């Protein structure tokens, strides 16, 4: 059986480990949020680029008399 000082030391060790894990998880969540924001920005840029290319294609087709 563990003495009260051993139990207290064990509790402190567990508390420190939990705090370190929470810190790491918080950093990971912030990093994932940054990556998600970048992904959203790239997807929006791709949509605008696709629309611009389609519009350019239509304007060229009108310009050469296809449409």
PDB file of C-alpha atoms in Angstrom:
ATOM      1  CA  UNK A   1       0.000   0.000   0.000  1.00  0.00           C
ATOM      2  CA  UNK A   2       1.231   3.493  -0.832  1.00  0.00           C
ATOM      3  CA  UNK A   3       1.824   6.091   1.846  1.00  0.00           C
ATOM      4  CA  UNK A   4       0.103   9.462   1.707  1.00  0.00           C
ATOM      5  CA  UNK A   5       3.283  11.196   0.494  1.00  0.00           C
ATOM      6  CA  UNK A   6       3.667   8.676  -2.343  1.00  0.00           C
ATOM      7  CA  UNK A   7       0.020   9.143  -3.282  1.00  0.00           C
ATOM      8  CA  UNK A   8       0.434  12.923  -3.256  1.00  0.00           C
ATOM      9  CA  UNK A   9       3.573  12.694  -5.412  1.00  0.00           C
ATOM     10  CA  UNK A  10       1.712  10.410  -7.825  1.00  0.00           C
ATOM     11  CA  UNK A  11      -1.202  12.861  -8.028  1.00  0.00           C
ATOM     12  CA  UNK A  12       1.156  15.764  -8.712  1.00  0.00           C
ATOM     13  CA  UNK A  13       2.889  13.776 -11.440  1.00  0.00           C
ATOM     14  CA  UNK A  14      -0.449  12.926 -13.057  1.00  0.00           C
ATOM     15  CA  UNK A  15      -1.600  16.557 -12.806  1.00  0.00           C
ATOM     16  CA  UNK A  16       1.594  17.760 -14.527  1.00  0.00           C
ATOM     17  CA  UNK A  17       1.166  15.186 -17.297  1.00  0.00           C
ATOM     18  CA  UNK A  18      -2.438  16.230 -17.880  1.00  0.00           C
ATOM     19  CA  UNK A  19      -1.413  19.884 -18.063  1.00  0.00           C
ATOM     20  CA  UNK A  20       1.328  19.064 -20.598  1.00  0.00           C
ATOM     21  CA  UNK A  21      -1.157  17.049 -22.682  1.00  0.00           C
ATOM     22  CA  UNK A  22      -3.681  19.885 -22.606  1.00  0.00           C
ATOM     23  CA  UNK A  23      -0.977  22.324 -23.715  1.00  0.00           C
ATOM     24  CA  UNK A  24       0.044  20.089 -26.615  1.00  0.00           C
ATOM     25  CA  UNK A  25      -3.580  19.570 -27.657  1.00  0.00           C
ATOM     26  CA  UNK A  26      -4.205  23.323 -27.555  1.00  0.00           C
ATOM     27  CA  UNK A  27      -1.194  23.946 -29.820  1.00  0.00           C
ATOM     28  CA  UNK A  28      -2.374  21.243 -32.221  1.00  0.00           C
ATOM     29  CA  UNK A  29      -5.871  22.758 -32.353  1.00  0.00           C
ATOM     30  CA  UNK A  30      -4.447  26.218 -33.114  1.00  0.00           C
ATOM     31  CA  UNK A  31      -2.201  24.803 -35.831  1.00  0.00           C
ATOM     32  CA  UNK A  32      -5.094  22.878 -37.398  1.00  0.00           C
ATOM     33  CA  UNK A  33      -7.178  26.048 -37.361  1.00  0.00           C
ATOM     34  CA  UNK A  34      -4.432  27.895 -39.264  1.00  0.00           C
ATOM     35  CA  UNK A  35      -4.147  25.057 -41.784  1.00  0.00           C
ATOM     36  CA  UNK A  36      -7.923  24.976 -42.222  1.00  0.00           C
ATOM     37  CA  UNK A  37      -7.988  28.723 -42.893  1.00  0.00           C
ATOM     38  CA  UNK A  38      -5.292  28.284 -45.561  1.00  0.00           C
ATOM     39  CA  UNK A  39      -7.207  25.422 -47.161  1.00  0.00           C
ATOM     40  CA  UNK A  40     -10.393  27.493 -47.287  1.00  0.00           C
ATOM     41  CA  UNK A  41      -8.495  30.392 -48.863  1.00  0.00           C
ATOM     42  CA  UNK A  42      -6.997  28.104 -51.521  1.00  0.00           C
ATOM     43  CA  UNK A  43     -10.387  26.572 -52.305  1.00  0.00           C
ATOM     44  CA  UNK A  44     -11.909  30.044 -52.695  1.00  0.00           C
ATOM     45  CA  UNK A  45      -9.039  31.103 -54.944  1.00  0.00           C
ATOM     46  CA  UNK A  46      -9.535  27.981 -57.061  1.00  0.00           C
ATOM     47  CA  UNK A  47     -13.241  28.774 -57.444  1.00  0.00           C
ATOM     48  CA  UNK A  48     -12.523  32.347 -58.506  1.00  0.00           C
ATOM     49  CA  UNK A  49      -9.828  31.153 -60.916  1.00  0.00           C
ATOM     50  CA  UNK A  50     -12.168  28.583 -62.474  1.00  0.00           C
ATOM     51  CA  UNK A  51     -14.875  31.213 -62.908  1.00  0.00           C
ATOM     52  CA  UNK A  52     -12.385  33.652 -64.404  1.00  0.00           C
ATOM     53  CA  UNK A  53     -11.106  31.072 -66.868  1.00  0.00           C
ATOM     54  CA  UNK A  54     -14.673  30.185 -67.887  1.00  0.00           C
ATOM     55  CA  UNK A  55     -15.499  33.862 -68.391  1.00  0.00           C
ATOM     56  CA  UNK A  56     -12.307  34.355 -70.395  1.00  0.00           C
ATOM     57  CA  UNK A  57     -13.241  31.361 -72.565  1.00  0.00           C
ATOM     58  CA  UNK A  58     -16.694  32.791 -73.218  1.00  0.00           C
ATOM     59  CA  UNK A  59     -15.263  36.220 -74.065  1.00  0.00           C
ATOM     60  CA  UNK A  60     -12.732  34.683 -76.452  1.00  0.00           C
ATOM     61  CA  UNK A  61     -15.457  32.593 -78.098  1.00  0.00           C
ATOM     62  CA  UNK A  62     -17.591  35.716 -78.541  1.00  0.00           C
ATOM     63  CA  UNK A  63     -14.574  37.631 -79.823  1.00  0.00           C
ATOM     64  CA  UNK A  64     -13.787  35.144 -82.593  1.00  0.00           C
ATOM     65  CA  UNK A  65     -17.442  34.751 -83.519  1.00  0.00           C
ATOM     66  CA  UNK A  66     -18.139  31.226 -82.288  1.00  0.00           C
ATOM     67  CA  UNK A  67     -21.046  32.330 -80.081  1.00  0.00           C
TER      68      UNK A  67
END
